[in-house]
PDB file of C-alpha atoms in Angstrom:
ATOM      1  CA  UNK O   1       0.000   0.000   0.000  1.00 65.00           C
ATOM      2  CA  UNK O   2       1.670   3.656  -0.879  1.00 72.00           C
ATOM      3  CA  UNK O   3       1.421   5.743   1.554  1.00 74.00           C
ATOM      4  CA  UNK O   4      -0.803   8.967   1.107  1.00 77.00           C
ATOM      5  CA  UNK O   5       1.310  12.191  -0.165  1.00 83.00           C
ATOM      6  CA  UNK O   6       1.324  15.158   2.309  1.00 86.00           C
ATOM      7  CA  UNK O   7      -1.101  17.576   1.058  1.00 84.00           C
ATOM      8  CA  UNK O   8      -0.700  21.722   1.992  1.00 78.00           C
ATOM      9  CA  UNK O   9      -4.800  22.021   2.743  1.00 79.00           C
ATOM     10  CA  UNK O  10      -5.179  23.303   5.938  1.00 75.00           C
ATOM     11  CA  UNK O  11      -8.780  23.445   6.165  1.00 85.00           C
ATOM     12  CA  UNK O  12     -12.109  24.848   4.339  1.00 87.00           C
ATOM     13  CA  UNK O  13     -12.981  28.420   4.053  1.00 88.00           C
ATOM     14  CA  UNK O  14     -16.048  28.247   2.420  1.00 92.00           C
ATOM     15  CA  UNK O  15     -18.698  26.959  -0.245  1.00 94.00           C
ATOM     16  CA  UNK O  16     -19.409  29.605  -3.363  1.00 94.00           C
ATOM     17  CA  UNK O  17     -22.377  29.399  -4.995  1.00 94.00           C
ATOM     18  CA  UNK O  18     -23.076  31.441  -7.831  1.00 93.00           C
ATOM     19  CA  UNK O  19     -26.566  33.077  -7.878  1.00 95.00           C
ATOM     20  CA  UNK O  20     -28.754  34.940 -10.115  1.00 93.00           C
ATOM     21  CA  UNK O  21     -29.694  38.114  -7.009  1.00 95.00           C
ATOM     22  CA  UNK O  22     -28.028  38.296  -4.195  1.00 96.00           C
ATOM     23  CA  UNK O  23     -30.930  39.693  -2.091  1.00 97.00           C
ATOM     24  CA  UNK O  24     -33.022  36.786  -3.128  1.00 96.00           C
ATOM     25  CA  UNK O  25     -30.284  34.531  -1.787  1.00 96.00           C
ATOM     26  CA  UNK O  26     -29.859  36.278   1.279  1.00 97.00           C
ATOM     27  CA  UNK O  27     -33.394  35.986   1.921  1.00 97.00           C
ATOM     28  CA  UNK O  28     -33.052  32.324   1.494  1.00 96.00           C
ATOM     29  CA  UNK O  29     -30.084  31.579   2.858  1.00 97.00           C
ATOM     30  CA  UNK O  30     -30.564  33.998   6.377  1.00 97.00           C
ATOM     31  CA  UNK O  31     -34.264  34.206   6.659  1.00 96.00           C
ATOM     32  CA  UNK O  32     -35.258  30.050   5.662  1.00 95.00           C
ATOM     33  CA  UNK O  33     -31.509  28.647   6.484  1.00 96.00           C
ATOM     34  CA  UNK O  34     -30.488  30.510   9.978  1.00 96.00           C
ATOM     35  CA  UNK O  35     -27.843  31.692   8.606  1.00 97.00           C
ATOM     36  CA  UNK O  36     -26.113  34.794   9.489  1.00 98.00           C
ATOM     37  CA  UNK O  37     -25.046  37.541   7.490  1.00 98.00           C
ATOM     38  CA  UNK O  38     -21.455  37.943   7.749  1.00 97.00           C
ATOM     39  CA  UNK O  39     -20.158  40.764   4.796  1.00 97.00           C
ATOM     40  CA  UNK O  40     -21.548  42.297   1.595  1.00 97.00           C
ATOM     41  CA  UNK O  41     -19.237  44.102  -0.993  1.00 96.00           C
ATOM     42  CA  UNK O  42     -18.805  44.421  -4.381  1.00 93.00           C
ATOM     43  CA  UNK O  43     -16.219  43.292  -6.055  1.00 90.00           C
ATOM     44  CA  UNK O  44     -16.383  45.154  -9.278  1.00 88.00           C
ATOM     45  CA  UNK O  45     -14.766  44.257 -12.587  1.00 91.00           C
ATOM     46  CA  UNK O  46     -11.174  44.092 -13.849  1.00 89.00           C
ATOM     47  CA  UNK O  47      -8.194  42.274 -14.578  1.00 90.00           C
ATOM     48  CA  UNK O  48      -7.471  40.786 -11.229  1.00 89.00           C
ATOM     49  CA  UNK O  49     -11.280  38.973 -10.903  1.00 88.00           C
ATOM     50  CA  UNK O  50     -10.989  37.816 -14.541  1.00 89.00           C
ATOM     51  CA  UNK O  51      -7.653  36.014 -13.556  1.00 87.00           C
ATOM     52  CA  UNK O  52      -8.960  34.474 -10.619  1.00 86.00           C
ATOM     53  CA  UNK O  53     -12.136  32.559 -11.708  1.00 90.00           C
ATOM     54  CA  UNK O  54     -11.125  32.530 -15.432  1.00 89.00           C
ATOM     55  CA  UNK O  55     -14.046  34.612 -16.862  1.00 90.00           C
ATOM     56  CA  UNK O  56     -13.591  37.732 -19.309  1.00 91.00           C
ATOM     57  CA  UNK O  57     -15.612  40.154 -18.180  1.00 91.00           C
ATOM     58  CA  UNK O  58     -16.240  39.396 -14.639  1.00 91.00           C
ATOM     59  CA  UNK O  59     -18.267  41.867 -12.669  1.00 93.00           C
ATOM     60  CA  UNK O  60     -18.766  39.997  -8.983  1.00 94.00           C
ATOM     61  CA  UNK O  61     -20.676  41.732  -6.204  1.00 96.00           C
ATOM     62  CA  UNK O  62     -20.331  38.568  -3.073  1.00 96.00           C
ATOM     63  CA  UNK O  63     -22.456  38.228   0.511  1.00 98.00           C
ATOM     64  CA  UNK O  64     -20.731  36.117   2.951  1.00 97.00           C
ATOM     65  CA  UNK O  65     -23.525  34.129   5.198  1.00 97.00           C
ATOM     66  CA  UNK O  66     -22.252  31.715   8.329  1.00 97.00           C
ATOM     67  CA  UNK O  67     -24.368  28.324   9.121  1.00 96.00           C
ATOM     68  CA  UNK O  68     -25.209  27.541  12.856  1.00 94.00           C
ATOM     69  CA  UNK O  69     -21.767  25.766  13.396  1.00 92.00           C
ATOM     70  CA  UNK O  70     -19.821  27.533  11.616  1.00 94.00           C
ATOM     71  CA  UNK O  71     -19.512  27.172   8.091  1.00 95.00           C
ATOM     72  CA  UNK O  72     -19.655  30.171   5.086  1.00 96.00           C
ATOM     73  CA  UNK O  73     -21.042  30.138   2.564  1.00 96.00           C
ATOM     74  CA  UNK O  74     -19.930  32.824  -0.290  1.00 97.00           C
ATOM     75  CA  UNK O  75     -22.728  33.608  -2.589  1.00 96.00           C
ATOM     76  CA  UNK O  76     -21.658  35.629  -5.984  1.00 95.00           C
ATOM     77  CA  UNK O  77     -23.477  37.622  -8.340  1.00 95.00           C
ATOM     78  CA  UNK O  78     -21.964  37.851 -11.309  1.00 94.00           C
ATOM     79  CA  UNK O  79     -23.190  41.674 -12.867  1.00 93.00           C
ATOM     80  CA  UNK O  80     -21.053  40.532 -16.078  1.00 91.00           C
ATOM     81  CA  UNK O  81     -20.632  39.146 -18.268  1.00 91.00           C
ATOM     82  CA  UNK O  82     -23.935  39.054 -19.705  1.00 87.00           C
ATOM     83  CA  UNK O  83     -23.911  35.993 -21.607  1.00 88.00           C
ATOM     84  CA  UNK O  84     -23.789  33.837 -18.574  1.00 86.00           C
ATOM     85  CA  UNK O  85     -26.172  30.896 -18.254  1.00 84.00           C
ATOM     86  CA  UNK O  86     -28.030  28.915 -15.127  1.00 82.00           C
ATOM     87  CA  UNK O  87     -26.874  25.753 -14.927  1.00 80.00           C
ATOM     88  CA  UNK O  88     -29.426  23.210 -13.917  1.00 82.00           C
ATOM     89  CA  UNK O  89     -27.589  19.482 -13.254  1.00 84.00           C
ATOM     90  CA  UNK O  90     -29.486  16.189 -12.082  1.00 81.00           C
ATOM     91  CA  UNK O  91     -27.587  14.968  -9.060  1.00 85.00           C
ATOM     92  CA  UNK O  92     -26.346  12.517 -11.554  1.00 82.00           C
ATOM     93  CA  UNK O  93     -24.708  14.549 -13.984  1.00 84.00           C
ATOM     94  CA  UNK O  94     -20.911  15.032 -13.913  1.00 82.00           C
ATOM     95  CA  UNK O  95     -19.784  18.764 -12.398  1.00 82.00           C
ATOM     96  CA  UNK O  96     -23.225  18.619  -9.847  1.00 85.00           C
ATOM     97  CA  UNK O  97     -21.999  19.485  -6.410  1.00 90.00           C
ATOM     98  CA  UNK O  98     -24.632  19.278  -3.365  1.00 93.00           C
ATOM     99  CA  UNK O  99     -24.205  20.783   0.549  1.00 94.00           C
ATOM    100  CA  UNK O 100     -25.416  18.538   3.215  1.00 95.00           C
ATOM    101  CA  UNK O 101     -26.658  19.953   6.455  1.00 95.00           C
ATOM    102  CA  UNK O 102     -28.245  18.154   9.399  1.00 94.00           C
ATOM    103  CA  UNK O 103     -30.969  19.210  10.878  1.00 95.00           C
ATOM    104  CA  UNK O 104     -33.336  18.789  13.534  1.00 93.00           C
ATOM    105  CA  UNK O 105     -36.587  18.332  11.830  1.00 95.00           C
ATOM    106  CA  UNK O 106     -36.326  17.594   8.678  1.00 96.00           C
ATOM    107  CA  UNK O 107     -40.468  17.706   8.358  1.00 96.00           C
ATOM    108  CA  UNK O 108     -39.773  21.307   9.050  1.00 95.00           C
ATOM    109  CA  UNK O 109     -36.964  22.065   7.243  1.00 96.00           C
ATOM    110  CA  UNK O 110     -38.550  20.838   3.955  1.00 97.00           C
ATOM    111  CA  UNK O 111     -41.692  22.707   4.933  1.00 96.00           C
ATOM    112  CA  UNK O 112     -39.803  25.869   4.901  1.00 96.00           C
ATOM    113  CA  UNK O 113     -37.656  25.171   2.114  1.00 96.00           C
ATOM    114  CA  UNK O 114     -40.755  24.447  -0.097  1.00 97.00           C
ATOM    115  CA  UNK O 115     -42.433  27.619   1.035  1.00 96.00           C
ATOM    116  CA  UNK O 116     -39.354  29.032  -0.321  1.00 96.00           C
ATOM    117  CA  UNK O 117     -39.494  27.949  -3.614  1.00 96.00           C
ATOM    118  CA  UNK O 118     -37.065  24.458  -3.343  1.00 96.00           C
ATOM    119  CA  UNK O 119     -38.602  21.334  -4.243  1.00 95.00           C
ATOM    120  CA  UNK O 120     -37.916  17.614  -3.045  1.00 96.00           C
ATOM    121  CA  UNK O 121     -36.039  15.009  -5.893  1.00 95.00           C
ATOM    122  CA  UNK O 122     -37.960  12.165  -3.531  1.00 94.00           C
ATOM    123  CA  UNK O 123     -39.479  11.020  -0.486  1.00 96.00           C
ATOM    124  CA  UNK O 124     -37.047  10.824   2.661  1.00 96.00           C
ATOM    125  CA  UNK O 125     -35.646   7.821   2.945  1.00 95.00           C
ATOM    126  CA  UNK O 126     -34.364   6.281   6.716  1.00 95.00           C
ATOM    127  CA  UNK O 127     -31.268   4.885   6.538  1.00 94.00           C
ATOM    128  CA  UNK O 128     -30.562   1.328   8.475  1.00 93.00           C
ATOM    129  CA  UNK O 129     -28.682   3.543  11.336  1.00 92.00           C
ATOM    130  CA  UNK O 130     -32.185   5.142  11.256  1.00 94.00           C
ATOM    131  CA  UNK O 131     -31.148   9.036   9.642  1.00 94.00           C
ATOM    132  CA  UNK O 132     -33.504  10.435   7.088  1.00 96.00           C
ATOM    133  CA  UNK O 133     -32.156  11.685   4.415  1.00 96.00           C
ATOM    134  CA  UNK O 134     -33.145  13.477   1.336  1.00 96.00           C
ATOM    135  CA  UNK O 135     -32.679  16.040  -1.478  1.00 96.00           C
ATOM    136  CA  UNK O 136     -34.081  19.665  -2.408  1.00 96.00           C
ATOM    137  CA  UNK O 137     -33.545  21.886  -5.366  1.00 95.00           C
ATOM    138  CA  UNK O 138     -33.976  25.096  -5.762  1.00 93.00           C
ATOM    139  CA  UNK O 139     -34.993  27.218  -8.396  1.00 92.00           C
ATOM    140  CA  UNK O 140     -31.534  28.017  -9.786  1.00 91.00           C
ATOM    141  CA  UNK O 141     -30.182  24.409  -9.605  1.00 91.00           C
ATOM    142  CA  UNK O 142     -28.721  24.164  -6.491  1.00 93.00           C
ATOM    143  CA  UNK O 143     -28.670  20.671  -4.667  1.00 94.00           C
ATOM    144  CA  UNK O 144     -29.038  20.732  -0.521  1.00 95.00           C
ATOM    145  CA  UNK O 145     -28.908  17.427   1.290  1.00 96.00           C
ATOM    146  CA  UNK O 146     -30.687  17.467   4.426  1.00 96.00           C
ATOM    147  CA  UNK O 147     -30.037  14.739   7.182  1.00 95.00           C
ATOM    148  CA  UNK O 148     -31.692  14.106  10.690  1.00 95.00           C
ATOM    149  CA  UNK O 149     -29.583  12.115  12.185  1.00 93.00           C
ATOM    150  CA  UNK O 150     -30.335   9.419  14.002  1.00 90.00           C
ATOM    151  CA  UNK O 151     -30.568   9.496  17.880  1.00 77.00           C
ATOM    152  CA  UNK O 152     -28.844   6.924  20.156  1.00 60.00           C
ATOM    153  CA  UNK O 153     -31.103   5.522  22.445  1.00 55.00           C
ATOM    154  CA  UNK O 154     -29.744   6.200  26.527  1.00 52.00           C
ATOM    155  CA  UNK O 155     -28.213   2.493  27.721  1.00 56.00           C
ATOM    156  CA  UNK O 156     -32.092   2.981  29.615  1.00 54.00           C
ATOM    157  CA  UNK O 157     -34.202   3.460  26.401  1.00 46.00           C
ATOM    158  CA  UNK O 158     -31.945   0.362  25.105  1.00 48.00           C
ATOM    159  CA  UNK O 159     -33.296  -1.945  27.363  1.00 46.00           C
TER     160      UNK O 159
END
């Protein structure tokens, strides 16, 4: 067996997720998620954003928002250029990225994410360890897992 080769990743900043209005994201993402709003700025246009996500024309105005734990989330709105497109991958397809979250309720969670505008690929399933587990989509494409996770039982509630 080879051993695995030191990598330099210290750890994860954040997810991006490219969005069509950022104040219809924040709204989701703060006022359906529980997320916290963290920062706001635009970025503007020029030379320097072009070379770092490899797009000619790139005008980027970004919200940071922070899950319950921890976790950012760095939503972009991309004000050029204007040919850009909304990508709209089944889980399946190759380049389709999901988030996964666990939650508490996930009869409430997908309550509130409906209300929202996201919509359920399927029924939640219960794993054998006893977690439900399902997917949501919302209107732009993006994939959220959600997870309850199962509770041990107390050595009491075992017996």
């Amino acid at each position: 067996m080879t051993q695995p080769q030191k990598s330099p990743v210290l750890r994860t900043i954040h997810t991006g997720l490219t969005v069509s209005s950022l104040d219809h994201a924040i709204a989701f993402w703060c006022g359906v998620m529980g997320f916290e709003l963290s920062a706001r700025k635009n970025l503007g246009a020029g030379p320097a954003n072009e070379n770092i996500v490899g797009v000619v024309g790139a005008d980027i105005e970004i919200a940071l928002v922070t899950a319950p734990g921890g976790h950012q989330i760095e939503l972009l709105e991309y004000k050029g250029p204007v040919d850009r497109k909304v990508y709209q991958p089944r889980s399946c397809d190759v380049g389709s990225a999901h988030l996964t979250f666990a939650v508490s309720d996930l009869d409430l969670m997908l309550k509130q994410v409906e209300t929202a505008g996201w919509m359920r690929l399927g029924i939640p399933q219960t794993t054998p360890t006893g977690t439900r587990v399902i997917y949501v989509r919302g209107p732009e494409g993006h994939t959220i897992e959600f997870m309850q996770l199962a509770v041990a039982p107390t050595p009491a509630e075992a017996t």
